[in-house]
Short mmCIF file of C-alpha atoms in Angstrom, two decimals:
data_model
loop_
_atom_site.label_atom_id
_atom_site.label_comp_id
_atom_site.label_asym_id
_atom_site.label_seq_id
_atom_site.Cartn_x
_atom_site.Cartn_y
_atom_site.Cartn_z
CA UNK Z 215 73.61 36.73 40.35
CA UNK Z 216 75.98 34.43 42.28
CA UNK Z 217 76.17 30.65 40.36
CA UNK Z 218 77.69 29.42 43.41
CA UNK Z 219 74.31 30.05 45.45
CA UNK Z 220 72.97 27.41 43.09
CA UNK Z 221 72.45 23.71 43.65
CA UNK Z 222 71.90 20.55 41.96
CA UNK Z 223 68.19 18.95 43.17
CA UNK Z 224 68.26 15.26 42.17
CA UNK Z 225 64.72 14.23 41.46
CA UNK Z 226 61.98 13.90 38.92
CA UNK Z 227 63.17 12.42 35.65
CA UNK Z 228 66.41 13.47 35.95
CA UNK Z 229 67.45 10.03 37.59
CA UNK Z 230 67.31 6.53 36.12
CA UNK Z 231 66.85 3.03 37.64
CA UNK Z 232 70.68 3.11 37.09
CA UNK Z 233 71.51 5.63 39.14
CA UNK Z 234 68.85 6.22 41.61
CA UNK Z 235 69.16 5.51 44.95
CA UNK Z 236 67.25 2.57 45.81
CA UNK Z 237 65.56 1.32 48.79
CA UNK Z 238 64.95 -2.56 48.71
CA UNK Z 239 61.45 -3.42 49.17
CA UNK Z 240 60.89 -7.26 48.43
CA UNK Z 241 61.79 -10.05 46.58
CA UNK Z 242 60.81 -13.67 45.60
CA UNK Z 243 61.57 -17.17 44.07
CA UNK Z 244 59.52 -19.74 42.39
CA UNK Z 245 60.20 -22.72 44.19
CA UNK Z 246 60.94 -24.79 40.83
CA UNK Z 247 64.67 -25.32 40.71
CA UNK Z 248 63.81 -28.87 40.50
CA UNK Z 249 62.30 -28.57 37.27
CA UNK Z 250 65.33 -26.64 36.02
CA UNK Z 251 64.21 -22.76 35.98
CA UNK Z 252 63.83 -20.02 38.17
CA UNK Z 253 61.69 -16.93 38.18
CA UNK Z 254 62.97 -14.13 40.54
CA UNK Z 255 61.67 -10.54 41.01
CA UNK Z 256 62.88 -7.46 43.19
CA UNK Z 257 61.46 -4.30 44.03
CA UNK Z 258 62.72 -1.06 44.83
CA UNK Z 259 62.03 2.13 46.00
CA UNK Z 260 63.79 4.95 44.48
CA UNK Z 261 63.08 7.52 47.23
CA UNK Z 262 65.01 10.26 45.06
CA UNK Z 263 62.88 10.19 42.17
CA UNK Z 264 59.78 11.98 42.41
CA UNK Z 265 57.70 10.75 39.06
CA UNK Z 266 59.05 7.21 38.60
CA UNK Z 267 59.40 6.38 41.91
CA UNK Z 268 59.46 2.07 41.76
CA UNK Z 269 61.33 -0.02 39.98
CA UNK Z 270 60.36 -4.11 39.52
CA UNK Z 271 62.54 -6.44 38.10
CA UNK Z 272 62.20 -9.55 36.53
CA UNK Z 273 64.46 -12.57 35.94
CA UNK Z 274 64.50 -15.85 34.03
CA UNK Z 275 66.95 -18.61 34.82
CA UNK Z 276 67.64 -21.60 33.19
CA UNK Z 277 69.66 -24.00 34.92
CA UNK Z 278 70.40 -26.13 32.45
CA UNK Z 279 71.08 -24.82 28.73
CA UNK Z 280 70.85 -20.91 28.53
CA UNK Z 281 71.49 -19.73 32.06
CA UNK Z 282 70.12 -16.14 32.62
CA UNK Z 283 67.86 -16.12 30.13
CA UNK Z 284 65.84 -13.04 30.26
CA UNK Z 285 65.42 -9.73 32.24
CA UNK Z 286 62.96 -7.62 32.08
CA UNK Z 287 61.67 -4.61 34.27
CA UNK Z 288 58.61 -1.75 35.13
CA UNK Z 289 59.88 2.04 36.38
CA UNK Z 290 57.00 3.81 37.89
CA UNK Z 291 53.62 2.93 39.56
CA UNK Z 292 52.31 0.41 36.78
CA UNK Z 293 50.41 -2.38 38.53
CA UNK Z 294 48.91 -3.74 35.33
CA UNK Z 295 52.13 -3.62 33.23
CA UNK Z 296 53.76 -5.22 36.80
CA UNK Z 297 50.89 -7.97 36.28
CA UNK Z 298 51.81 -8.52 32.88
CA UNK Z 299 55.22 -9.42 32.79
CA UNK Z 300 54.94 -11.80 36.07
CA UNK Z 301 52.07 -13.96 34.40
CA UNK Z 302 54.22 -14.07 31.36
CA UNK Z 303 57.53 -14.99 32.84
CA UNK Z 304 56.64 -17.16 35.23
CA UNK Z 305 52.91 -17.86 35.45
CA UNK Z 306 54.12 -21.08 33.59
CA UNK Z 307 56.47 -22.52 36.01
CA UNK Z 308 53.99 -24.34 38.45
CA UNK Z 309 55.68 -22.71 41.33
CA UNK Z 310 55.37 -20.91 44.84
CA UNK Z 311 56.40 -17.25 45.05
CA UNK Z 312 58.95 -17.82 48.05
CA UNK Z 313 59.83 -14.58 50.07
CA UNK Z 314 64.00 -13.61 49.55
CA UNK Z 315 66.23 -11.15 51.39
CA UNK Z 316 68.37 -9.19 48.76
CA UNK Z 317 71.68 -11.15 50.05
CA UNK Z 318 69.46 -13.99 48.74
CA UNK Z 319 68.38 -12.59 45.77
CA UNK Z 320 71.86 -11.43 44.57
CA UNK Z 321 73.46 -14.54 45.45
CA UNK Z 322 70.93 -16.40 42.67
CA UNK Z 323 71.58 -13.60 40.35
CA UNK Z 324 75.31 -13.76 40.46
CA UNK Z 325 75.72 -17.32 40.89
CA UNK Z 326 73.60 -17.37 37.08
CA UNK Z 327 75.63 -14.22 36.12
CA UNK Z 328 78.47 -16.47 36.75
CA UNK Z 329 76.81 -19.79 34.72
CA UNK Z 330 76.83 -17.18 31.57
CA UNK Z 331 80.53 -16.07 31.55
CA UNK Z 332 81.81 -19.56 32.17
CA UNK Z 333 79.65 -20.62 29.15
CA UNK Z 334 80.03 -17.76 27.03
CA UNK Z 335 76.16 -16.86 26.96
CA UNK Z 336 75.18 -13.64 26.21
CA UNK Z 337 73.58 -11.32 29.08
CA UNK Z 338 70.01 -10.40 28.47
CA UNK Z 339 69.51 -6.43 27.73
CA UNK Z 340 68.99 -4.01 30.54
CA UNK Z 341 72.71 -4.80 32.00
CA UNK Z 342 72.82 -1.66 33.33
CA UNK Z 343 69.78 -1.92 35.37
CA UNK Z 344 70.61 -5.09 36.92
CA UNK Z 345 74.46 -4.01 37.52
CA UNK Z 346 74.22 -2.59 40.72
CA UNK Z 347 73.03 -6.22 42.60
CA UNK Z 348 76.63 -7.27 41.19
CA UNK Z 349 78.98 -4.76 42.39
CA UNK Z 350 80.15 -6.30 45.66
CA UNK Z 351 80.44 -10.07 45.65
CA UNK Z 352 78.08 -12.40 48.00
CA UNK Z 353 79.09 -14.92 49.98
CA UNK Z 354 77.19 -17.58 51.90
CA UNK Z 355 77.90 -20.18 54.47
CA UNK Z 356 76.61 -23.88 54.11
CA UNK Z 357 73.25 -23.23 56.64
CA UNK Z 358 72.64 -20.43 54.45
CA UNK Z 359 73.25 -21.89 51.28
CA UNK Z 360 70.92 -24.86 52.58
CA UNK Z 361 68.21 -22.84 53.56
CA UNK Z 362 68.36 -20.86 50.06
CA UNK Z 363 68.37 -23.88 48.45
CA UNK Z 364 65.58 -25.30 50.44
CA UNK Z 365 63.69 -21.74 49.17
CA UNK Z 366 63.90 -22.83 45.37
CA UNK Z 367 62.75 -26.34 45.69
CA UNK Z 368 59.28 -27.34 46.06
CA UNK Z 369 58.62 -29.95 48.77
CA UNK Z 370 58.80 -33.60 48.21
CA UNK Z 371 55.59 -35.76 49.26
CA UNK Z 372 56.22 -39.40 47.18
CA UNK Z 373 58.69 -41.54 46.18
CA UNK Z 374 57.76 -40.92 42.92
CA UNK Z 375 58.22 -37.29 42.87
CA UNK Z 376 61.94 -37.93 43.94
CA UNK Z 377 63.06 -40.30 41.91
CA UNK Z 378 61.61 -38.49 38.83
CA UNK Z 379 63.17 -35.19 39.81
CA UNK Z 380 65.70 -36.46 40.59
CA UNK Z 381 66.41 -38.30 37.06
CA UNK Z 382 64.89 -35.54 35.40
CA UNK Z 383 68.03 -33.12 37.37
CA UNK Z 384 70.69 -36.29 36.56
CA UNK Z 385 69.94 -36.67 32.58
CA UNK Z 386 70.27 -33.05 31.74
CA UNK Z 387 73.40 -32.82 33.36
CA UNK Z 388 72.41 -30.17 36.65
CA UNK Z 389 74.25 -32.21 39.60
CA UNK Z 390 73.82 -29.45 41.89
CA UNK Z 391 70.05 -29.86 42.22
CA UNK Z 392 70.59 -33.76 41.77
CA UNK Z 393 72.61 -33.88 44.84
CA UNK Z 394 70.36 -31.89 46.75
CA UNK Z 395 67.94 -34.79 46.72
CA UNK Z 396 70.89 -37.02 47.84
CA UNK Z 397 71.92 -38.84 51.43
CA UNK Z 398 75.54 -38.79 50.62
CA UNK Z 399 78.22 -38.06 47.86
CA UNK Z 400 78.28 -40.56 44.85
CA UNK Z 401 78.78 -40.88 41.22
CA UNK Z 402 75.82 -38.71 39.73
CA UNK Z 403 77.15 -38.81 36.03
CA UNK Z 404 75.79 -42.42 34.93
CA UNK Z 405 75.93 -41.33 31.25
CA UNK Z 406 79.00 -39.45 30.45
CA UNK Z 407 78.67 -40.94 27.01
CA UNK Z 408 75.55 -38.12 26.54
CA UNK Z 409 75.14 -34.52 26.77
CA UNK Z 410 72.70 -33.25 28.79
CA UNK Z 411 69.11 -34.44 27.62
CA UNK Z 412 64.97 -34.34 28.02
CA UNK Z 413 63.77 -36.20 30.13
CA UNK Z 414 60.34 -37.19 27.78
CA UNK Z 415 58.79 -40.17 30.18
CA UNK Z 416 59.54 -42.56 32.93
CA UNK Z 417 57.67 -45.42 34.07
CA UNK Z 418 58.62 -46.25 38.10
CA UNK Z 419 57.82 -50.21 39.07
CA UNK Z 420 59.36 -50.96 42.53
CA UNK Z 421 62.34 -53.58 42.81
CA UNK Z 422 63.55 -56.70 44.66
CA UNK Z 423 64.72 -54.78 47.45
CA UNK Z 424 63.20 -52.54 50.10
CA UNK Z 425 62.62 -49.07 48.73
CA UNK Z 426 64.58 -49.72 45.61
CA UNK Z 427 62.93 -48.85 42.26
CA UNK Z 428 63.43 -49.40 38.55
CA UNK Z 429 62.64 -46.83 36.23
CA UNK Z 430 62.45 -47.06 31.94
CA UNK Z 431 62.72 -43.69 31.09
CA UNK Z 432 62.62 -41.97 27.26
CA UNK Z 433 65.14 -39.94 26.82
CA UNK Z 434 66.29 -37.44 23.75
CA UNK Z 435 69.89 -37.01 23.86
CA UNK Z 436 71.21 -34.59 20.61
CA UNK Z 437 67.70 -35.39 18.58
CA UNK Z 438 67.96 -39.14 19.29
CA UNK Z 439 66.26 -41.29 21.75
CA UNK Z 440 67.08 -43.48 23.61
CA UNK Z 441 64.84 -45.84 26.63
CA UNK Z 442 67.10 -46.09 29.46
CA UNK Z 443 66.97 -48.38 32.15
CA UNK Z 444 68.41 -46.86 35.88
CA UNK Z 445 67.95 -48.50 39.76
CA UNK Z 446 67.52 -46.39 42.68
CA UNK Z 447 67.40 -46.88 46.47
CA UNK Z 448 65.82 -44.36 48.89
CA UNK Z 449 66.53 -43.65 52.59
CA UNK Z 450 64.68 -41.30 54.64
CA UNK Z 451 63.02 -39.61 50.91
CA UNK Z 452 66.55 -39.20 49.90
CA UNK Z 453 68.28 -40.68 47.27
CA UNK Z 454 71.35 -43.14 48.28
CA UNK Z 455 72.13 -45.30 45.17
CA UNK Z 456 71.73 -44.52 41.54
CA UNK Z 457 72.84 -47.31 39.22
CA UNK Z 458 72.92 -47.14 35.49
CA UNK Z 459 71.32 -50.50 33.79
CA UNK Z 460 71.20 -50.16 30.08
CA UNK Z 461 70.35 -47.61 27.16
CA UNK Z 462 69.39 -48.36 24.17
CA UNK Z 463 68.05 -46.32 21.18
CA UNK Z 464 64.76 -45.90 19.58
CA UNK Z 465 63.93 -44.38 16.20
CA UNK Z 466 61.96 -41.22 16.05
CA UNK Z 467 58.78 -43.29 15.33
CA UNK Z 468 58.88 -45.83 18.07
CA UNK Z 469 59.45 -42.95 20.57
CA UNK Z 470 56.29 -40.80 18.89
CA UNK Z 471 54.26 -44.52 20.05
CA UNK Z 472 55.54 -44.13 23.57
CA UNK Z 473 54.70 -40.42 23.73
CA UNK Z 474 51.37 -40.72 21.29
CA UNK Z 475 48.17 -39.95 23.58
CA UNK Z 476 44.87 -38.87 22.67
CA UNK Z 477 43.38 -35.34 22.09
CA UNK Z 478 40.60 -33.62 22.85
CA UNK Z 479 39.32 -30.76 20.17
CA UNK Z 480 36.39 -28.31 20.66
CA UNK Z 481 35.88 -25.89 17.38
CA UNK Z 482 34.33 -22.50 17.83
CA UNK Z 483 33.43 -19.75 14.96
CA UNK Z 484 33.80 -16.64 16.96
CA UNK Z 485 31.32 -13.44 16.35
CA UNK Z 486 34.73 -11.22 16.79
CA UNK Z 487 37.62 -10.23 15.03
CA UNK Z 488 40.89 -12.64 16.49
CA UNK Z 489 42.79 -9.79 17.35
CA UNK Z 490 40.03 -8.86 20.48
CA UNK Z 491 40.97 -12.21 21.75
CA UNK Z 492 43.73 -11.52 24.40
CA UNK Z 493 45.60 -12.56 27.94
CA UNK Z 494 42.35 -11.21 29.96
CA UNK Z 495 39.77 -12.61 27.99
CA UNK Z 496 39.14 -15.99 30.43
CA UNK Z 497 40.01 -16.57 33.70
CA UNK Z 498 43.07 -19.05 32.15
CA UNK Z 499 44.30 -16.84 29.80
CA UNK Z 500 46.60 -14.52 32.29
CA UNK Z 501 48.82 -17.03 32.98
CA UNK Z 502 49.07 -18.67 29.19
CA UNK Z 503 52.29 -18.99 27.25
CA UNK Z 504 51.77 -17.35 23.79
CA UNK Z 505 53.28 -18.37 20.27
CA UNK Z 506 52.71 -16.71 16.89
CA UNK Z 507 52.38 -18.36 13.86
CA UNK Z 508 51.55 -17.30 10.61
CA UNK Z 509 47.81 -18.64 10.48
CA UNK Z 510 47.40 -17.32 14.10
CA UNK Z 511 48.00 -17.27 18.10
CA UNK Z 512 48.18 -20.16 20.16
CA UNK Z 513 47.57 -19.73 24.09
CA UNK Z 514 49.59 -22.73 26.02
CA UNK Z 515 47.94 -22.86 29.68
CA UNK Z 516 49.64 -24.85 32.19
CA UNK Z 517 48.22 -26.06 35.83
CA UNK Z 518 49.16 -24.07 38.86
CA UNK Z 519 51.53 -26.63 39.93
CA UNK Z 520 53.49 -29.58 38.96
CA UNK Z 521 51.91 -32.43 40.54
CA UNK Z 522 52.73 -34.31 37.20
CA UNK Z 523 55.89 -34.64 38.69
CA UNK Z 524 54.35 -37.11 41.52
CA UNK Z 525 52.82 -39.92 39.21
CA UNK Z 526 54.10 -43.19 38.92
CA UNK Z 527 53.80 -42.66 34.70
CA UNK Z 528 55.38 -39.05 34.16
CA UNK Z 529 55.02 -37.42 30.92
CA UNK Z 530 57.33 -33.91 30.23
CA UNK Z 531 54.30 -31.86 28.72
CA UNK Z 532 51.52 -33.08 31.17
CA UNK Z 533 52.02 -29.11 32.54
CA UNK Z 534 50.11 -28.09 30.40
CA UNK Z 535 46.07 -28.11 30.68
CA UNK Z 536 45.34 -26.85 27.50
CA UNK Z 537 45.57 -25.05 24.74
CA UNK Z 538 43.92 -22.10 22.68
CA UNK Z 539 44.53 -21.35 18.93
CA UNK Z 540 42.90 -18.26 17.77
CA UNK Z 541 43.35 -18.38 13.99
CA UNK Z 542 43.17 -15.39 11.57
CA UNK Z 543 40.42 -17.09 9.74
CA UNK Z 544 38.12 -16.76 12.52
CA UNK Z 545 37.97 -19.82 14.62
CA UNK Z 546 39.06 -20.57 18.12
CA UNK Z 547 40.16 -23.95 18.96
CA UNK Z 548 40.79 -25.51 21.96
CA UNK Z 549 42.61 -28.80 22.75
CA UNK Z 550 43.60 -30.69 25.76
CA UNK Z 551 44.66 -34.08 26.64
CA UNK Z 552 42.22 -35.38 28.75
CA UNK Z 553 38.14 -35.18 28.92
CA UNK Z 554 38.10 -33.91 31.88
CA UNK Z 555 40.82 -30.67 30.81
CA UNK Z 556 38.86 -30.23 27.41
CA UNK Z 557 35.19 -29.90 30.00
CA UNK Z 558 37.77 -27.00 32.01
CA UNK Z 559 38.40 -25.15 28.77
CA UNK Z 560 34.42 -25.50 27.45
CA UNK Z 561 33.38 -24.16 31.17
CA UNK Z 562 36.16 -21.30 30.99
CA UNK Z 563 35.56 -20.18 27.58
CA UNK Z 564 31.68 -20.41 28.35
CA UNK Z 565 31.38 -18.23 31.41
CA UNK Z 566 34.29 -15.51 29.92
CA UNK Z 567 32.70 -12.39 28.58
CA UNK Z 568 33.95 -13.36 25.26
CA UNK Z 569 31.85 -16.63 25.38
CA UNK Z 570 29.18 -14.60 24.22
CA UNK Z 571 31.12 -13.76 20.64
CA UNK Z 572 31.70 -17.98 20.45
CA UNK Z 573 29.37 -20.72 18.21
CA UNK Z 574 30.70 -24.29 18.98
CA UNK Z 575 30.73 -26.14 15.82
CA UNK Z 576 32.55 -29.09 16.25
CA UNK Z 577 33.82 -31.76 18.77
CA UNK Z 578 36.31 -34.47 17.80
CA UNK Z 579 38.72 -37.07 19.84
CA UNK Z 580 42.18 -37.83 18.36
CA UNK Z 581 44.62 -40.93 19.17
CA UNK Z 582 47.07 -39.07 18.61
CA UNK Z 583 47.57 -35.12 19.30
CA UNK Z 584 46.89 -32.92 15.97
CA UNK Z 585 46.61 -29.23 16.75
CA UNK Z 586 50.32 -28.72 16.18
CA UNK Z 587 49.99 -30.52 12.82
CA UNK Z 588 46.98 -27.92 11.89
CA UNK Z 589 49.03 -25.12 13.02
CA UNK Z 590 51.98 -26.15 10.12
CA UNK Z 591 49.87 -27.56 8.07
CA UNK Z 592 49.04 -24.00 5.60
CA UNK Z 593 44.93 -24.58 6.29
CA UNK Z 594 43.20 -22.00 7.80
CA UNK Z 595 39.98 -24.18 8.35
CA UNK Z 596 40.05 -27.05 10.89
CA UNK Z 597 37.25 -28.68 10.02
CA UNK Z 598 38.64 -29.05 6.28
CA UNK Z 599 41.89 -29.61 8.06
CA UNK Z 600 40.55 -33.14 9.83
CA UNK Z 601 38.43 -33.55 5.85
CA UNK Z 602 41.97 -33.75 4.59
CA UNK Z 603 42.78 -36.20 6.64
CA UNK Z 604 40.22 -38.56 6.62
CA UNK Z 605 40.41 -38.38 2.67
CA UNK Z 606 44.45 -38.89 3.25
CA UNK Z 607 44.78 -35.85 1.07
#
């Protein structure tokens, strides 16, 4: 038999994602560049491969500290495992899923791509999946780096949603965004004497002038903290003067006053073992940031959006709606800020199918947040947890 009158079929599992031919599908943004991180995902059809025939991908950018932070991605038909990763990634971020073009979506990947090299931060795995978008170089012109730009940032109602994003962009150090909220070109870098920082609270009074503000914001800079004082005018919701006043520091303790705030605790013994408590188990649990500790999980849900960003008195963790602790021990806790958050998590957890394996035992009100504390403190009981502390043991 002739060996020439054979040929090579590409197909099945013989390709990759790296080198499959691939067929761009879609592609989106979260519209939270303002808040200092990205989600992005792409999909492709590989029309070549016959089993695994899509391939999503996921990416995390941080604008700020770590650049492209994370990649992750799903070959083949796998809706729920598609579902999965996007709730975790970015089901966080408070944003808008904002339709790309690939030029669009490339350009945010290399321009991050580009943020990690100059800063010597590590890619995330999977290089070799994500190569391919950064083979040929992409360029932009200004309307279409304005209209991209437009795409990642949410829209701006209130005075007060400017003025603390744009504060928020100026103290840790991400001009770029910062100057996006601008009228004109001037001197963004009030506090050179800092490295980028957290923007923890601000507190917005108007000024003297028409549309001018003042704003006392707590800042961390390097694990210390400092109130500083700025003044800002506005023209047409745009930014056109930023003026440092003063900064001055705090000790850890008098900045723990500013932030303190009261919290809301409902205890549950649960009928269940902890480990059937998972993402799907309430209707807010999809979404929820998760953390393992050694005495247990803890579920951080945020709200849908960031409208937190918009009040007069902003506060960095008011994202977050609540929280879930399932602990090994057998109890779920649940905490929020507010009495009307704690009454969402009762009503969630209530009408869940795993309501049914939940007793409420307990109800308490804190000055001052404590979950955290319980979670490092070594008890696995909460309710001996807050005895403890009444007893100052």
């Amino acid at each position: 038999m002739n060996k020439d009158k054979f040929k090579v079929i590409r197909g099945g599992l013989l390709d990759s994602a790296n080198t499959s031919r691939k067929t761009f599908v879609s592609a989106y943004v979260t519209n939270t560049r303002l808040m200092g991180v990205l989600g992005m995902y792409i999909h492709f059809k590989l029309p070549d491969n016959k089993a695994l025939f899509d391939l999503h991908q996921f990416f995390y950018f941080d604008a700020e500290e770590y650049g492209f932070e994370t990649y992750d991605s799903v070959l083949g038909p796998d809706d729920g495992r598609v579902s999965e990763i996007e709730s975790s990634l970015i089901g966080g971020l408070g944003g808008e899923k904002i339709d790309l073009t690939l030029k669009e979506a490339q350009y945010i990947l290399q321009e991050y791509v580009r943020l990690n090299r100059r800063e010597n931060i590590p890619m995330p795995e999977g290089f070799e999946e994500y190569a391919s978008l950064l083979e040929d170089d992409i360029h932009m012109t200004e309307p279409e780096l304005y209209i991209l730009m437009c795409k990642q940032c949410v829209h701006i109602d209130s005075p007060y949603e400017l003025i603390n994003y744009f504060l928020m962009r100026c103290f840790g150090k991400d001009f770029g965004a910062a100057a996006f909220l601008t009228t004109q070109d001037f001197e963004l870098e009030q506090f050179s004497d800092f490295r980028a920082g957290t923007f923890c609270k601000n507190t917005i009074d108007k000024g003297d002038e028409p549309d001018s503000y003042i704003s006392e914001s707590l800042v961390e800079f390097d694990d210390s903290y400092y109130v500083v004082v700025t003044h800002v005018k506005l023209e047409q919701m745009h930014i056109c003067h930023y003026e440092r006043i003063s900064a001055f520091r705090v000790s850890s303790a008098e900045a723990a006053m500013m932030l303190s705030r009261s919290e809301f605790v409902s205890v549950y013994k649960m009928l269940a073992d902890a480990s059937t408590f998972t993402t799907t188990s309430t209707k807010l649990t999809p979404g929820a940031m998760i953390t393992k500790h050694d005495t247990g999980i803890l579920y951080m849900i945020f709200h849908p959006n960031n409208k937190h960003v918009a009040k007069k008195e902003y506060r960095l963790n008011e994202d977050v709606l609540g929280m879930y602790f399932v602990s090994d021990s057998g109890q779920l806790i649940s905490a929020s800020y507010s009495l009307d958050e704690i009454r969402q998590l009762e009503i969630d957890l209530g009408t869940s199918s795993f309501g049914r394996k939940l007793i409420p035992t307990a109800k308490y009100e804190f000055q001052e947040p404590v979950l955290y504390e319980f979670i490092q403190s070594g008890f696995e009981d909460f309710e001996l947890f807050v005895d403890a502390i009444k007893t100052g043991e």
